[in-house]
Amino acid sequence: MSQPIIADNKPARVSLKNGKQYAFCVCGRSESQPFCDGSHQGTGLTPKMFTAEKDGDAFLCQCKHTANPPFCDGTHKTFSDDQVGQ
Ligand code: FES
C-alpha cells in the first residue's frame, strides 16, 4: 500500500451541507482537494466517505496525516512547504 502524499500543508475551508455525503481524499493525489477524484487507483488507499452533520464551513485536512480525518487536527504544522507533494 502506498503512503499518502502531502497535498498541502494547510487545511481546505469548504462549505458542507447537512446530511450530504462526501468522499474525502486520503491518498493526497486528487486534483480536487480535499475531495476524491479517483486518483487513488492503484495505491491501495480508498477515500473516506463521511456525511456532514451540519450546514456550514469546515476545515478539511490536506496534509493527509490528521488523526481525525476528514478534519484538520493541526498536524500539518509539522510539514514544511518543501514537503508538499511528497
Ligand atoms: S491539513 Fe492535515 S492536519 Fe491540518
PDB file of C-alpha atoms and ligand atoms in Angstrom:
ATOM      1  CA  MET A   1       0.000   0.000   0.000  1.00  0.00           C
ATOM      2  CA  SER A   2       1.272   3.481  -0.884  1.00  0.00           C
ATOM      3  CA  GLN A   3       1.809   6.291   1.586  1.00  0.00           C
ATOM      4  CA  PRO A   4      -0.359   9.399   1.346  1.00  0.00           C
ATOM      5  CA  ILE A   5       1.101  12.421  -0.432  1.00  0.00           C
ATOM      6  CA  ILE A   6       1.034  15.756   1.390  1.00  0.00           C
ATOM      7  CA  ALA A   7      -1.337  17.652  -0.911  1.00  0.00           C
ATOM      8  CA  ASP A   8      -0.797  20.862   1.057  1.00  0.00           C
ATOM      9  CA  ASN A   9       0.477  21.921   4.471  1.00  0.00           C
ATOM     10  CA  LYS A  10      -2.715  23.730   5.360  1.00  0.00           C
ATOM     11  CA  PRO A  11      -6.360  22.662   5.544  1.00  0.00           C
ATOM     12  CA  ALA A  12      -9.027  23.490   2.951  1.00  0.00           C
ATOM     13  CA  ARG A  13     -12.006  25.534   4.088  1.00  0.00           C
ATOM     14  CA  VAL A  14     -15.104  24.028   2.490  1.00  0.00           C
ATOM     15  CA  SER A  15     -18.823  24.625   2.796  1.00  0.00           C
ATOM     16  CA  LEU A  16     -20.645  21.413   3.748  1.00  0.00           C
ATOM     17  CA  LYS A  17     -24.365  20.643   3.548  1.00  0.00           C
ATOM     18  CA  ASN A  18     -26.091  18.840   6.414  1.00  0.00           C
ATOM     19  CA  GLY A  19     -26.859  15.218   5.511  1.00  0.00           C
ATOM     20  CA  LYS A  20     -24.830  15.230   2.300  1.00  0.00           C
ATOM     21  CA  GLN A  21     -22.234  12.506   1.775  1.00  0.00           C
ATOM     22  CA  TYR A  22     -18.702  13.394   0.687  1.00  0.00           C
ATOM     23  CA  ALA A  23     -15.665  11.385  -0.409  1.00  0.00           C
ATOM     24  CA  PHE A  24     -12.587  12.746   1.357  1.00  0.00           C
ATOM     25  CA  CYS A  25      -9.265  12.176  -0.438  1.00  0.00           C
ATOM     26  CA  VAL A  26      -6.980  10.038   1.722  1.00  0.00           C
ATOM     27  CA  CYS A  27      -4.178   9.417  -0.790  1.00  0.00           C
ATOM     28  CA  GLY A  28      -3.321  13.089  -1.413  1.00  0.00           C
ATOM     29  CA  ARG A  29      -3.223  12.586  -5.185  1.00  0.00           C
ATOM     30  CA  SER A  30      -6.592  14.107  -6.073  1.00  0.00           C
ATOM     31  CA  GLU A  31      -6.638  17.295  -8.158  1.00  0.00           C
ATOM     32  CA  SER A  32      -9.945  18.179  -6.464  1.00  0.00           C
ATOM     33  CA  GLN A  33      -8.650  18.552  -2.898  1.00  0.00           C
ATOM     34  CA  PRO A  34      -9.835  17.889  -0.309  1.00  0.00           C
ATOM     35  CA  PHE A  35     -12.205  15.541  -2.152  1.00  0.00           C
ATOM     36  CA  CYS A  36     -11.595  12.332  -4.118  1.00  0.00           C
ATOM     37  CA  ASP A  37     -11.248  12.430  -7.903  1.00  0.00           C
ATOM     38  CA  GLY A  38     -10.372   8.745  -8.361  1.00  0.00           C
ATOM     39  CA  SER A  39      -6.596   9.272  -8.405  1.00  0.00           C
ATOM     40  CA  HIS A  40      -6.126   6.732  -5.584  1.00  0.00           C
ATOM     41  CA  GLN A  41      -6.430   3.905  -8.131  1.00  0.00           C
ATOM     42  CA  GLY A  42      -3.506   1.550  -7.740  1.00  0.00           C
ATOM     43  CA  THR A  43      -2.372   2.988  -4.396  1.00  0.00           C
ATOM     44  CA  GLY A  44      -4.294   0.561  -2.205  1.00  0.00           C
ATOM     45  CA  LEU A  45      -5.815   3.605  -0.479  1.00  0.00           C
ATOM     46  CA  THR A  46      -9.516   4.407  -0.671  1.00  0.00           C
ATOM     47  CA  PRO A  47     -11.399   7.633   0.034  1.00  0.00           C
ATOM     48  CA  LYS A  48     -13.055   8.158   3.385  1.00  0.00           C
ATOM     49  CA  MET A  49     -16.798   8.597   2.993  1.00  0.00           C
ATOM     50  CA  PHE A  50     -18.432  10.907   5.507  1.00  0.00           C
ATOM     51  CA  THR A  51     -21.778  12.608   5.987  1.00  0.00           C
ATOM     52  CA  ALA A  52     -21.886  16.241   7.062  1.00  0.00           C
ATOM     53  CA  GLU A  53     -23.706  16.670  10.369  1.00  0.00           C
ATOM     54  CA  LYS A  54     -24.466  20.364   9.884  1.00  0.00           C
ATOM     55  CA  ASP A  55     -24.516  23.125   7.302  1.00  0.00           C
ATOM     56  CA  GLY A  56     -21.502  25.379   7.261  1.00  0.00           C
ATOM     57  CA  ASP A  57     -17.788  25.721   6.799  1.00  0.00           C
ATOM     58  CA  ALA A  58     -15.333  23.042   7.862  1.00  0.00           C
ATOM     59  CA  PHE A  59     -11.563  22.774   7.661  1.00  0.00           C
ATOM     60  CA  LEU A  60     -10.639  19.513   5.954  1.00  0.00           C
ATOM     61  CA  CYS A  61      -7.146  18.041   6.087  1.00  0.00           C
ATOM     62  CA  GLN A  62      -4.936  18.356   3.017  1.00  0.00           C
ATOM     63  CA  CYS A  63      -1.702  17.095   4.587  1.00  0.00           C
ATOM     64  CA  LYS A  64      -3.415  13.675   4.883  1.00  0.00           C
ATOM     65  CA  HIS A  65      -1.795  12.989   8.229  1.00  0.00           C
ATOM     66  CA  THR A  66      -4.561  14.161  10.571  1.00  0.00           C
ATOM     67  CA  ALA A  67      -5.534  11.734  13.332  1.00  0.00           C
ATOM     68  CA  ASN A  68      -9.154  12.860  12.918  1.00  0.00           C
ATOM     69  CA  PRO A  69      -9.990  12.550   9.209  1.00  0.00           C
ATOM     70  CA  PRO A  70     -11.519  14.264   7.344  1.00  0.00           C
ATOM     71  CA  PHE A  71     -10.938  17.176   9.702  1.00  0.00           C
ATOM     72  CA  CYS A  72      -7.728  19.115  10.268  1.00  0.00           C
ATOM     73  CA  ASP A  73      -6.213  18.497  13.705  1.00  0.00           C
ATOM     74  CA  GLY A  74      -3.176  20.775  13.344  1.00  0.00           C
ATOM     75  CA  THR A  75      -0.728  18.031  12.325  1.00  0.00           C
ATOM     76  CA  HIS A  76       0.004  19.978   9.105  1.00  0.00           C
ATOM     77  CA  LYS A  77       2.155  22.369  11.166  1.00  0.00           C
ATOM     78  CA  THR A  78       4.833  19.661  11.251  1.00  0.00           C
ATOM     79  CA  PHE A  79       5.232  19.796   7.439  1.00  0.00           C
ATOM     80  CA  SER A  80       7.284  22.410   5.593  1.00  0.00           C
ATOM     81  CA  ASP A  81       6.493  23.852   2.159  1.00  0.00           C
ATOM     82  CA  ASP A  82       9.275  21.636   0.731  1.00  0.00           C
ATOM     83  CA  GLN A  83       7.381  18.512   1.820  1.00  0.00           C
ATOM     84  CA  VAL A  84       4.210  19.404  -0.117  1.00  0.00           C
ATOM     85  CA  GLY A  85       3.746  16.975  -2.990  1.00  0.00           C
ATOM     86  CA  GLN A  86       5.850  14.248  -1.348  1.00  0.00           C
TER      87      GLN A  86
HETATM   88  S1  FES B   1      -4.188  19.930   7.000  1.00  0.00           S
HETATM   89 FE1  FES B   1      -3.776  17.964   7.809  1.00  0.00          FE
HETATM   90  S2  FES B   1      -3.879  18.267   9.946  1.00  0.00           S
HETATM   91 FE2  FES B   1      -4.261  20.246   9.136  1.00  0.00          FE
END
